[in-house]
């Protein structure tokens, strides 16, 4: 056997990897569709760079998670299995759903537990995402890699001639960056990473066909904002905001995207030569202090190699046109009926405070809303069901923020600095709040009232949120009858002992169940079932033999009745 060609080949590939190895193929997350979704959250590791592997966490994988496809009108059932070594939560960012299903800081999922929220999808076609939301641990768990995209489809979007082939001409791009310590562990000494990651891929490149492509871009940073554009300054077209499609495409050459925001764009590659390439870049050089990532330093508490500089996000290689290519930009998209200031019957204000004990320019202490640090036990606002409210959030502080509210999509009606850009004229759930600015939005708080479980509003920059720049609101149904004299119904579990499923029989057949939690004899939570559908029973076939406790919360009185059963 002649080893020489092999040896030369090896040398050649080493040469190539050292000179041209800067690109890795962009990972496109796997997809899950249907109406039942199994999500397994796990600690794992990734070989990001030479040397040690990096400890990460992933959902059904090693970093980040699958893209979930939901159809408007479907009822989706989630089996969220926490196999991490820590408590977590899983929040469906942008989703309109009952507060008890929302996955905020109150719906903690202990290690080893399965949480089973479900809801009817009513959002319009849009790009949402899911991520942990455990109070004071959000930054840590996001940094480890937990999260994923949700693509919602509906009939109005399906009727449009826009790119829709996932991974081919419809590309999810989750933008973030990370820093590594000497052992290759992630570090967040600074919330601004030194190395760009797109869908968890370092130095990514992607082949995109010579036609219109749709990029669904999510800023999943811990703190940095992006001023997005292309290396040849080409015009591109914003077709969607956080909550869905715009009325018509908006042409831009730059668009700012802050933490938690999504933007859908169409980019025309029809005039590019096959084999040519260009880059998606961040044009972050020279942005004013207060735009996250504009800080000058490369090291220390807010330093990063990517701060206040232009840098490459994604290398794009132009490939051959595909069959069924989209080659024209639609003149119009969908017909939105937006709320206006005149629709609002309640006005509220929120002000970003604190964070500046040493005066402007001394960052690093927590920001609060209205001098009130977030407290899990304090409800900050009560909103009456079906009310249209107008919220004005003011930031006369030292630094910009990324404001997000749960439950609803809103319409930004004004910015004190000037006109609201056309590219953020659609339904939003997150927006950038610069220094010395007030932003006003309107929203209707419909469908889901719950006296016990609140929804959150907060800054989506993870250190700010964990530090207490968050509040919570209850949606209150003024027409609900407070039946305080309603006796708690009793129930029995059968069969008992059980081997496969347990069923419930209620003394009051009208009893509504708010929550069922099943714990084992040493108190470990096995299942958390918000508003469970109990008629088909609960599967206990995988439980080890032993004694278990069912804690059932009554919807009306919120009283808990505990019963025991034996698994044989
Ligand atoms: Cu993306 Cu309160 O979250
Ligand atoms: Cu903030």
Coordinates of C-alpha atoms and ligand atoms in Angstrom, one line a residue:
X1 CA 0.0 0.0 0.0
X2 CA 1.3 3.4 -0.9
X3 CA 0.9 5.8 1.9
X4 CA 2.2 8.8 0.1
X5 CA -1.0 10.0 -1.4
X6 CA -2.7 9.6 1.9
X7 CA 0.0 11.5 3.7
X8 CA -0.1 14.3 1.1
X9 CA -3.8 14.4 1.4
X10 CA -3.6 14.6 5.1
X11 CA -1.0 17.4 4.9
X12 CA -3.2 19.2 2.3
X13 CA -6.3 19.0 4.6
X14 CA -4.3 20.2 7.6
X15 CA -3.1 23.1 5.4
X16 CA -6.7 23.8 4.3
X17 CA -8.0 23.6 7.9
X18 CA -5.4 26.1 9.1
X19 CA -5.9 28.5 6.3
X20 CA -9.6 28.3 5.3
X21 CA -11.1 26.6 8.3
X22 CA -12.7 29.7 9.6
X23 CA -16.2 28.5 8.5
X24 CA -18.4 25.8 9.9
X25 CA -21.7 24.8 8.3
X26 CA -24.6 26.5 10.0
X27 CA -26.6 24.1 12.0
X28 CA -30.3 24.2 11.2
X29 CA -32.3 23.0 14.2
X30 CA -34.4 19.9 13.8
X31 CA -38.1 20.3 13.6
X32 CA -41.0 19.0 15.6
X33 CA -44.6 19.3 14.4
X34 CA -48.0 17.8 15.2
X35 CA -49.9 18.6 18.4
X36 CA -47.8 16.7 21.1
X37 CA -44.2 17.9 21.7
X38 CA -41.7 16.1 23.8
X39 CA -38.9 18.4 25.0
X40 CA -36.1 16.9 27.1
X41 CA -33.9 19.4 28.8
X42 CA -30.4 18.1 29.5
X43 CA -26.9 19.0 30.6
X44 CA -24.5 18.0 27.9
X45 CA -21.3 19.3 26.1
X46 CA -20.1 20.6 22.8
X47 CA -16.7 20.7 21.2
X48 CA -16.7 24.4 20.2
X49 CA -13.0 24.8 19.9
X50 CA -9.7 22.8 20.3
X51 CA -9.1 21.6 23.8
X52 CA -11.7 20.8 26.3
X53 CA -15.4 20.4 25.4
X54 CA -17.7 23.1 26.8
X55 CA -20.4 22.1 29.2
X56 CA -23.7 23.2 27.7
X57 CA -27.4 22.4 28.1
X58 CA -29.7 21.5 25.2
X59 CA -33.3 20.5 24.5
X60 CA -33.4 17.2 22.6
X61 CA -29.8 17.9 21.7
X62 CA -26.5 19.5 22.8
X63 CA -27.1 23.2 22.5
X64 CA -30.4 25.1 21.7
X65 CA -33.4 23.0 20.7
X66 CA -35.7 21.9 18.0
X67 CA -37.9 24.3 16.0
X68 CA -41.5 23.7 16.9
X69 CA -44.1 24.1 14.1
X70 CA -47.5 25.0 15.4
X71 CA -50.7 25.6 13.3
X72 CA -53.0 28.4 14.4
X73 CA -56.2 26.7 15.8
X74 CA -54.5 23.6 17.0
X75 CA -54.3 22.6 20.7
X76 CA -50.7 21.8 21.5
X77 CA -49.6 19.6 24.4
X78 CA -46.1 19.9 25.7
X79 CA -44.2 17.2 27.7
X80 CA -41.4 19.2 29.2
X81 CA -39.0 16.8 31.0
X82 CA -36.4 18.5 33.2
X83 CA -33.4 16.2 33.1
X84 CA -31.0 19.0 34.1
X85 CA -29.2 19.0 37.4
X86 CA -31.2 22.2 38.4
X87 CA -34.7 23.5 38.6
X88 CA -35.8 25.3 35.5
X89 CA -38.9 26.7 33.7
X90 CA -39.8 26.9 30.1
X91 CA -41.5 30.0 28.8
X92 CA -43.2 30.4 25.4
X93 CA -42.1 33.9 24.4
X94 CA -44.7 35.8 22.5
X95 CA -47.5 33.2 23.0
X96 CA -51.0 34.2 24.0
X97 CA -52.0 31.5 26.5
X98 CA -53.2 31.0 30.1
X99 CA -50.8 32.3 32.7
X100 CA -50.6 28.9 34.4
X101 CA -49.2 27.5 31.1
X102 CA -46.8 30.4 30.4
X103 CA -43.7 29.0 32.0
X104 CA -42.7 32.1 33.8
X105 CA -40.8 32.2 37.1
X106 CA -43.7 30.7 39.0
X107 CA -44.0 27.5 37.0
X108 CA -40.8 26.0 38.2
X109 CA -40.0 22.5 37.0
X110 CA -37.9 20.6 39.6
X111 CA -35.2 18.2 38.4
X112 CA -36.6 14.9 37.2
X113 CA -40.1 16.4 36.7
X114 CA -42.4 16.4 33.7
X115 CA -44.5 19.6 33.2
X116 CA -47.4 19.3 30.8
X117 CA -48.9 22.6 29.8
X118 CA -51.2 22.8 26.8
X119 CA -53.1 25.5 25.0
X120 CA -54.9 26.5 21.9
X121 CA -52.7 28.3 19.4
X122 CA -54.4 31.7 18.6
X123 CA -51.3 33.7 17.6
X124 CA -50.9 34.7 14.0
X125 CA -48.2 33.2 11.8
X126 CA -45.0 34.4 13.4
X127 CA -41.6 33.5 14.8
X128 CA -41.7 33.0 18.5
X129 CA -39.3 31.2 20.8
X130 CA -39.0 29.3 24.1
X131 CA -36.5 29.6 26.8
X132 CA -36.0 29.1 30.6
X133 CA -37.3 31.9 32.9
X134 CA -36.2 30.9 36.4
X135 CA -35.8 34.0 38.5
X136 CA -32.1 34.9 39.0
X137 CA -31.0 31.9 36.9
X138 CA -32.2 33.0 33.5
X139 CA -28.8 34.3 32.4
X140 CA -27.1 31.2 33.5
X141 CA -29.6 28.8 31.7
X142 CA -29.7 30.9 28.5
X143 CA -25.9 31.0 28.5
X144 CA -25.8 27.2 28.7
X145 CA -27.8 27.1 25.5
X146 CA -31.4 26.4 26.5
X147 CA -34.0 27.6 24.1
X148 CA -35.5 27.1 20.7
X149 CA -37.7 28.6 17.9
X150 CA -41.4 28.3 17.4
X151 CA -42.8 28.9 13.9
X152 CA -46.5 29.5 13.8
X153 CA -48.4 28.9 10.6
X154 CA -51.8 30.2 9.5
X155 CA -53.9 30.4 6.4
X156 CA -53.1 34.1 5.6
X157 CA -49.4 33.3 5.6
X158 CA -49.9 30.1 3.7
X159 CA -51.7 32.0 0.9
X160 CA -48.7 34.3 0.3
X161 CA -45.9 33.6 -2.3
X162 CA -43.1 34.0 0.2
X163 CA -40.3 31.5 1.1
X164 CA -41.5 28.7 3.3
X165 CA -39.1 25.8 2.8
X166 CA -37.4 25.3 6.2
X167 CA -33.7 25.2 6.0
X168 CA -33.6 25.9 2.3
X169 CA -35.1 29.3 1.7
X170 CA -36.7 29.9 5.1
X171 CA -33.8 30.0 7.6
X172 CA -33.9 30.4 11.4
X173 CA -31.0 32.4 12.8
X174 CA -30.5 32.6 16.5
X175 CA -27.8 35.2 17.2
X176 CA -25.7 35.2 20.3
X177 CA -22.1 35.2 21.4
X178 CA -20.1 33.5 24.1
X179 CA -16.8 33.9 25.9
X180 CA -14.7 30.9 27.1
X181 CA -12.4 30.6 30.1
X182 CA -9.0 28.9 30.0
X183 CA -10.7 25.5 30.4
X184 CA -13.2 26.3 27.5
X185 CA -16.1 26.7 29.9
X186 CA -18.6 29.4 29.1
X187 CA -18.0 32.5 31.2
X188 CA -20.2 35.6 31.7
X189 CA -17.8 37.8 33.5
X190 CA -19.1 40.2 30.8
X191 CA -22.6 39.6 29.4
X192 CA -21.0 40.4 25.9
X193 CA -19.4 37.3 24.4
X194 CA -16.2 37.4 22.4
X195 CA -17.2 34.9 19.7
X196 CA -20.3 34.9 17.6
X197 CA -22.6 31.9 17.6
X198 CA -25.5 31.4 15.1
X199 CA -27.7 28.5 16.0
X200 CA -24.8 27.5 18.2
X201 CA -22.4 27.3 15.3
X202 CA -19.1 29.3 15.6
X203 CA -17.9 31.0 12.4
X204 CA -20.9 29.8 10.4
X205 CA -21.5 29.7 6.7
X206 CA -24.6 28.7 4.8
X207 CA -25.5 28.1 1.2
X208 CA -28.6 30.0 0.1
X209 CA -30.2 29.7 -3.3
X210 CA -30.1 32.4 -6.0
X211 CA -33.7 33.7 -5.4
X212 CA -35.5 35.4 -2.5
X213 CA -34.8 33.9 0.8
X214 CA -36.5 34.5 4.2
X215 CA -34.4 34.9 7.3
X216 CA -36.1 34.7 10.7
X217 CA -33.6 36.4 13.0
X218 CA -33.8 36.2 16.8
X219 CA -31.6 38.1 19.1
X220 CA -30.9 35.5 21.8
X221 CA -28.0 37.3 23.4
X222 CA -27.6 37.8 27.1
X223 CA -27.3 41.6 26.5
X224 CA -25.8 42.7 23.1
X225 CA -27.9 44.4 20.5
X226 CA -27.2 44.1 16.7
X227 CA -27.3 46.7 14.0
X228 CA -27.9 44.3 11.1
X229 CA -26.9 44.7 7.5
X230 CA -25.1 43.0 4.6
X231 CA -21.5 43.4 3.6
X232 CA -22.5 44.9 0.2
X233 CA -25.0 47.2 1.8
X234 CA -27.8 45.6 -0.2
X235 CA -31.4 46.6 0.5
X236 CA -33.5 43.9 2.2
X237 CA -37.1 43.8 3.1
X238 CA -38.6 43.4 6.6
X239 CA -41.8 41.3 6.3
X240 CA -42.5 40.4 9.9
X241 CA -42.0 41.6 13.5
X242 CA -42.3 39.6 16.8
X243 CA -46.0 39.0 16.5
X244 CA -46.4 38.4 12.8
X245 CA -46.4 39.7 9.2
X246 CA -46.5 43.4 8.4
X247 CA -49.1 44.8 6.0
X248 CA -46.4 45.2 3.4
X249 CA -42.6 44.7 3.1
X250 CA -40.5 47.6 4.4
X251 CA -37.1 48.1 2.6
X252 CA -34.1 48.9 4.7
X253 CA -30.3 48.5 4.6
X254 CA -29.9 48.4 8.4
X255 CA -32.1 47.2 11.2
X256 CA -31.5 47.1 14.9
X257 CA -32.4 44.0 16.8
X258 CA -32.2 43.8 20.6
X259 CA -32.5 40.9 23.0
X260 CA -35.7 38.9 22.6
X261 CA -36.8 40.6 19.4
X262 CA -37.4 38.8 16.1
X263 CA -37.5 40.1 12.7
X264 CA -38.4 38.3 9.4
X265 CA -36.6 39.6 6.4
X266 CA -36.6 38.7 2.7
X267 CA -33.3 39.1 0.9
X268 CA -33.0 39.0 -2.9
X269 CA -30.1 36.7 -4.1
X270 CA -31.5 36.6 -7.7
X271 CA -28.8 38.9 -9.1
X272 CA -25.9 37.2 -7.3
X273 CA -23.7 34.9 -9.2
X274 CA -23.8 31.2 -8.1
X275 CA -20.5 30.7 -6.2
X276 CA -20.3 34.3 -5.0
X277 CA -20.6 35.1 -1.4
X278 CA -21.4 38.0 1.0
X279 CA -21.9 38.4 4.7
X280 CA -24.6 39.2 7.2
X281 CA -22.8 41.6 9.6
X282 CA -23.3 43.6 12.7
X283 CA -22.6 47.3 12.1
X284 CA -22.0 48.0 15.8
X285 CA -19.1 50.4 15.5
X286 CA -19.7 53.9 16.7
X287 CA -23.2 53.3 18.2
X288 CA -23.7 55.6 21.2
X289 CA -23.1 54.4 24.7
X290 CA -26.4 52.9 26.0
X291 CA -26.8 50.7 22.9
X292 CA -25.8 47.3 24.4
X293 CA -22.4 46.3 23.1
X294 CA -21.3 49.8 22.2
X295 CA -19.0 49.9 25.3
X296 CA -15.4 50.5 24.3
X297 CA -13.5 47.8 26.4
X298 CA -12.4 44.4 25.2
X299 CA -12.0 42.9 28.7
X300 CA -13.5 43.3 32.2
X301 CA -17.1 43.5 33.4
X302 CA -18.6 44.8 30.2
X303 CA -15.8 44.1 27.8
X304 CA -15.8 42.0 24.6
X305 CA -13.8 41.5 21.5
X306 CA -17.0 42.3 19.6
X307 CA -17.8 45.6 21.4
X308 CA -18.2 48.8 19.5
X309 CA -17.0 47.2 16.2
X310 CA -18.4 45.8 13.0
X311 CA -18.2 42.0 12.8
X312 CA -19.3 39.1 10.7
X313 CA -22.3 37.2 11.8
X314 CA -22.9 34.7 8.9
X315 CA -21.0 34.0 5.6
X316 CA -23.5 33.4 2.8
X317 CA -22.5 31.3 -0.3
X318 CA -24.9 31.7 -3.2
X319 CA -26.0 28.4 -4.6
X320 CA -28.2 27.4 -7.6
X321 CA -31.8 28.4 -7.8
X322 CA -34.2 25.7 -6.4
X323 CA -37.4 24.6 -8.0
X324 CA -40.4 26.6 -6.9
X325 CA -38.2 29.5 -6.1
X326 CA -39.7 32.8 -5.0
X327 CA -38.4 35.4 -7.3
X328 CA -40.6 38.4 -6.6
X329 CA -41.3 40.4 -3.5
X330 CA -45.0 40.6 -2.8
X331 CA -46.3 44.2 -2.8
X332 CA -48.5 43.6 0.2
X333 CA -48.7 40.9 2.8
X334 CA -51.6 40.6 5.2
X335 CA -54.2 43.0 6.6
X336 CA -53.6 43.9 10.2
X337 CA -56.1 45.8 12.3
X338 CA -54.0 47.6 14.8
X339 CA -55.1 49.1 18.1
X340 CA -54.7 52.9 18.4
X341 CA -54.4 55.2 21.4
X342 CA -58.1 55.9 21.1
X343 CA -58.9 52.3 21.9
X344 CA -57.2 52.5 25.3
X345 CA -59.3 53.0 28.4
X346 CA -56.5 52.6 30.9
X347 CA -53.1 54.3 30.8
X348 CA -50.1 53.3 32.9
X349 CA -46.6 54.5 33.2
X350 CA -43.4 52.6 34.1
X351 CA -40.0 54.2 34.7
X352 CA -36.6 52.6 34.7
X353 CA -34.9 53.6 37.9
X354 CA -31.9 52.9 40.1
X355 CA -28.8 51.3 38.6
X356 CA -26.7 54.4 39.1
X357 CA -25.6 54.9 42.7
X358 CA -22.4 56.6 41.5
X359 CA -24.2 58.6 38.9
X360 CA -24.2 58.2 35.1
X361 CA -21.4 56.0 33.9
X362 CA -21.1 53.8 36.9
X363 CA -22.9 50.7 35.7
X364 CA -23.2 47.4 37.5
X365 CA -25.9 47.8 40.1
X366 CA -29.4 46.6 39.5
X367 CA -32.0 48.6 37.5
X368 CA -35.6 48.5 38.8
X369 CA -39.0 49.7 37.6
X370 CA -40.3 52.5 39.8
X371 CA -37.7 51.8 42.5
X372 CA -39.3 48.4 43.1
X373 CA -37.1 45.3 42.8
X374 CA -38.9 42.3 41.4
X375 CA -40.3 40.1 44.1
X376 CA -42.0 36.8 43.3
X377 CA -44.7 37.4 46.0
X378 CA -45.7 40.9 44.9
X379 CA -48.3 41.5 42.2
X380 CA -47.3 44.9 40.7
X381 CA -50.4 45.5 38.4
X382 CA -53.9 44.1 38.1
X383 CA -55.4 44.4 34.6
X384 CA -59.1 43.8 34.0
X385 CA -59.8 41.2 31.4
X386 CA -60.6 42.5 27.9
X387 CA -59.2 46.0 28.6
X388 CA -57.2 47.9 26.1
X389 CA -54.4 49.6 27.9
X390 CA -51.8 52.1 27.0
X391 CA -48.4 51.7 28.6
X392 CA -45.7 54.4 28.5
X393 CA -42.3 53.1 29.6
X394 CA -39.7 55.8 30.3
X395 CA -36.0 55.5 30.5
X396 CA -34.1 58.6 31.7
X397 CA -31.4 56.4 33.0
X398 CA -27.8 55.6 31.9
X399 CA -28.4 52.6 29.7
X400 CA -30.8 51.2 27.1
X401 CA -33.1 48.3 27.8
X402 CA -35.1 45.7 25.9
X403 CA -38.7 45.8 27.2
X404 CA -40.8 42.7 26.9
X405 CA -44.3 41.8 28.2
X406 CA -45.9 38.4 28.3
X407 CA -49.5 37.3 27.3
X408 CA -50.1 39.8 24.5
X409 CA -48.7 41.4 21.3
X410 CA -48.8 45.1 21.3
X411 CA -48.6 48.0 18.8
X412 CA -46.0 50.7 19.4
X413 CA -47.8 54.0 18.9
X414 CA -45.1 56.5 19.8
X415 CA -41.4 57.1 20.6
X416 CA -40.5 60.4 22.2
X417 CA -37.4 60.5 20.1
X418 CA -39.3 60.7 16.8
X419 CA -41.4 58.6 14.5
X420 CA -41.7 54.9 15.0
X421 CA -39.8 53.2 12.2
X422 CA -41.8 51.4 9.6
X423 CA -39.7 48.3 10.3
X424 CA -41.2 48.1 13.8
X425 CA -44.7 49.0 12.8
X426 CA -46.2 45.5 13.2
X427 CA -47.3 43.5 16.3
X428 CA -44.5 43.4 18.8
X429 CA -43.8 41.9 22.2
X430 CA -40.3 43.3 22.8
X431 CA -38.7 46.6 21.8
X432 CA -35.6 48.6 22.4
X433 CA -35.9 51.4 24.9
X434 CA -33.0 53.7 24.4
X435 CA -31.6 56.2 27.0
X436 CA -33.7 59.4 27.4
X437 CA -36.7 58.0 25.6
X438 CA -40.3 57.1 26.4
X439 CA -42.1 54.5 24.3
X440 CA -45.9 54.0 24.3
X441 CA -47.7 50.9 23.2
X442 CA -51.3 49.7 23.3
X443 CA -52.5 46.2 23.9
X444 CA -55.7 44.3 24.6
X445 CA -55.5 41.8 27.5
X446 CA -58.1 39.3 26.4
X447 CA -59.0 35.6 26.9
X448 CA -57.0 34.6 29.9
X449 CA -57.8 35.7 33.4
X450 CA -56.2 34.0 36.4
X451 CA -56.2 35.3 40.0
X452 CA -53.3 33.2 41.0
X453 CA -50.7 33.0 38.3
X454 CA -49.3 36.3 37.0
X455 CA -47.7 37.3 33.7
X456 CA -44.3 39.1 33.6
X457 CA -43.0 42.3 32.1
X458 CA -39.3 42.9 32.2
X459 CA -36.1 43.9 30.5
X460 CA -35.0 41.0 28.4
X461 CA -31.3 41.7 28.9
X462 CA -30.6 38.7 31.2
X463 CA -28.4 40.4 33.8
X464 CA -31.0 43.2 34.2
X465 CA -33.9 40.8 34.4
X466 CA -32.2 38.6 36.9
X467 CA -31.1 41.7 38.8
X468 CA -34.8 42.8 39.3
X469 CA -35.9 44.9 36.3
X470 CA -39.1 42.9 36.2
X471 CA -42.6 43.1 37.4
X472 CA -45.8 41.0 37.2
X473 CA -49.5 41.5 36.5
X474 CA -52.6 39.5 37.2
X475 CA -55.4 39.6 34.6
X476 CA -58.6 39.8 36.6
X477 CA -62.0 38.8 35.3
X478 CA -64.4 41.4 36.8
X479 CA -67.4 39.2 35.8
X480 CA -66.2 36.1 37.6
X481 CA -68.3 35.2 40.6
X482 CA -66.4 34.9 43.8
X483 CA -68.0 31.8 45.1
X484 CA -66.3 31.7 48.5
X485 CA -69.0 29.6 50.0
X486 CA -68.4 26.9 47.4
X487 CA -67.3 23.8 49.3
X488 CA -64.2 22.1 47.9
X489 CA -65.2 18.9 46.2
X490 CA -63.7 15.6 47.3
X491 CA -62.4 13.0 44.9
X492 CA -61.1 9.5 44.9
X493 CA -58.4 7.9 42.8
X494 CA -59.0 4.5 41.1
X495 CA -57.8 1.9 40.7
X496 CA -55.7 2.0 43.8
X497 CA -53.3 0.2 43.7
X498 CA -52.7 1.2 40.1
X499 CA -50.4 -0.3 37.5
X500 CA -50.8 1.7 34.3
X501 CA -53.1 4.7 34.7
X502 CA -55.0 6.5 37.5
X503 CA -58.5 7.9 37.1
X504 CA -60.4 10.4 39.2
X505 CA -64.0 10.4 40.4
X506 CA -65.4 13.7 41.9
X507 CA -68.1 14.0 44.4
X508 CA -69.1 17.3 42.6
X509 CA -69.0 16.4 38.9
X510 CA -68.8 20.1 38.1
X511 CA -65.5 20.5 40.0
X512 CA -62.9 22.3 37.9
X513 CA -59.3 21.2 38.5
X514 CA -56.7 24.0 38.4
X515 CA -53.5 22.0 39.0
X516 CA -52.4 18.4 39.7
X517 CA -49.0 17.7 41.1
X518 CA -47.8 14.1 41.8
X519 CA -45.0 13.5 44.2
X520 CA -43.3 10.4 45.4
X521 CA -43.0 9.3 49.0
X522 CA -39.8 11.4 49.5
X523 CA -41.5 14.5 48.1
X524 CA -39.9 14.5 44.7
X525 CA -42.2 16.0 42.1
X526 CA -43.0 13.6 39.2
X527 CA -45.7 15.4 37.2
X528 CA -47.0 19.0 37.1
X529 CA -50.2 19.1 35.2
X530 CA -51.8 22.6 34.9
X531 CA -55.6 22.4 34.3
X532 CA -55.3 18.7 33.4
X533 CA -57.8 16.9 31.3
X534 CA -58.4 14.0 33.7
X535 CA -61.0 11.9 31.8
X536 CA -58.3 9.8 30.0
X537 CA -56.5 9.3 33.3
X538 CA -52.9 9.9 34.1
X539 CA -50.1 7.5 32.9
X540 CA -48.2 6.2 35.9
X541 CA -46.8 3.1 34.1
X542 CA -43.2 4.4 34.3
X543 CA -43.4 5.1 38.1
X544 CA -41.4 2.8 40.3
X545 CA -43.6 0.7 42.7
X546 CA -44.4 2.6 45.9
X547 CA -46.5 5.3 47.5
X548 CA -47.4 8.5 45.6
X549 CA -49.3 11.6 46.6
X550 CA -51.7 13.6 44.3
X551 CA -52.1 17.2 45.2
X552 CA -55.2 18.5 43.4
X553 CA -56.0 22.3 43.4
X554 CA -59.6 23.3 43.0
X555 CA -60.1 26.0 40.3
X556 CA -62.6 28.1 42.3
X557 CA -61.2 28.0 45.8
X558 CA -57.6 27.2 45.0
X559 CA -57.7 24.8 47.9
X560 CA -55.5 21.8 47.7
X561 CA -56.7 18.2 48.5
X562 CA -54.0 15.6 48.8
X563 CA -54.7 11.9 48.2
X564 CA -52.4 8.8 48.3
X565 CA -52.2 6.0 45.8
X566 CA -50.0 3.0 45.5
X567 CA -48.2 2.1 42.3
X568 CA -47.8 -1.7 42.1
Ligands
LIG1 CU1 -38.5 35.9 26.6 CU2 -40.3 36.9 30.1 O1 -39.4 36.3 28.3
LIG2 CU1 -32.3 46.3 30.8

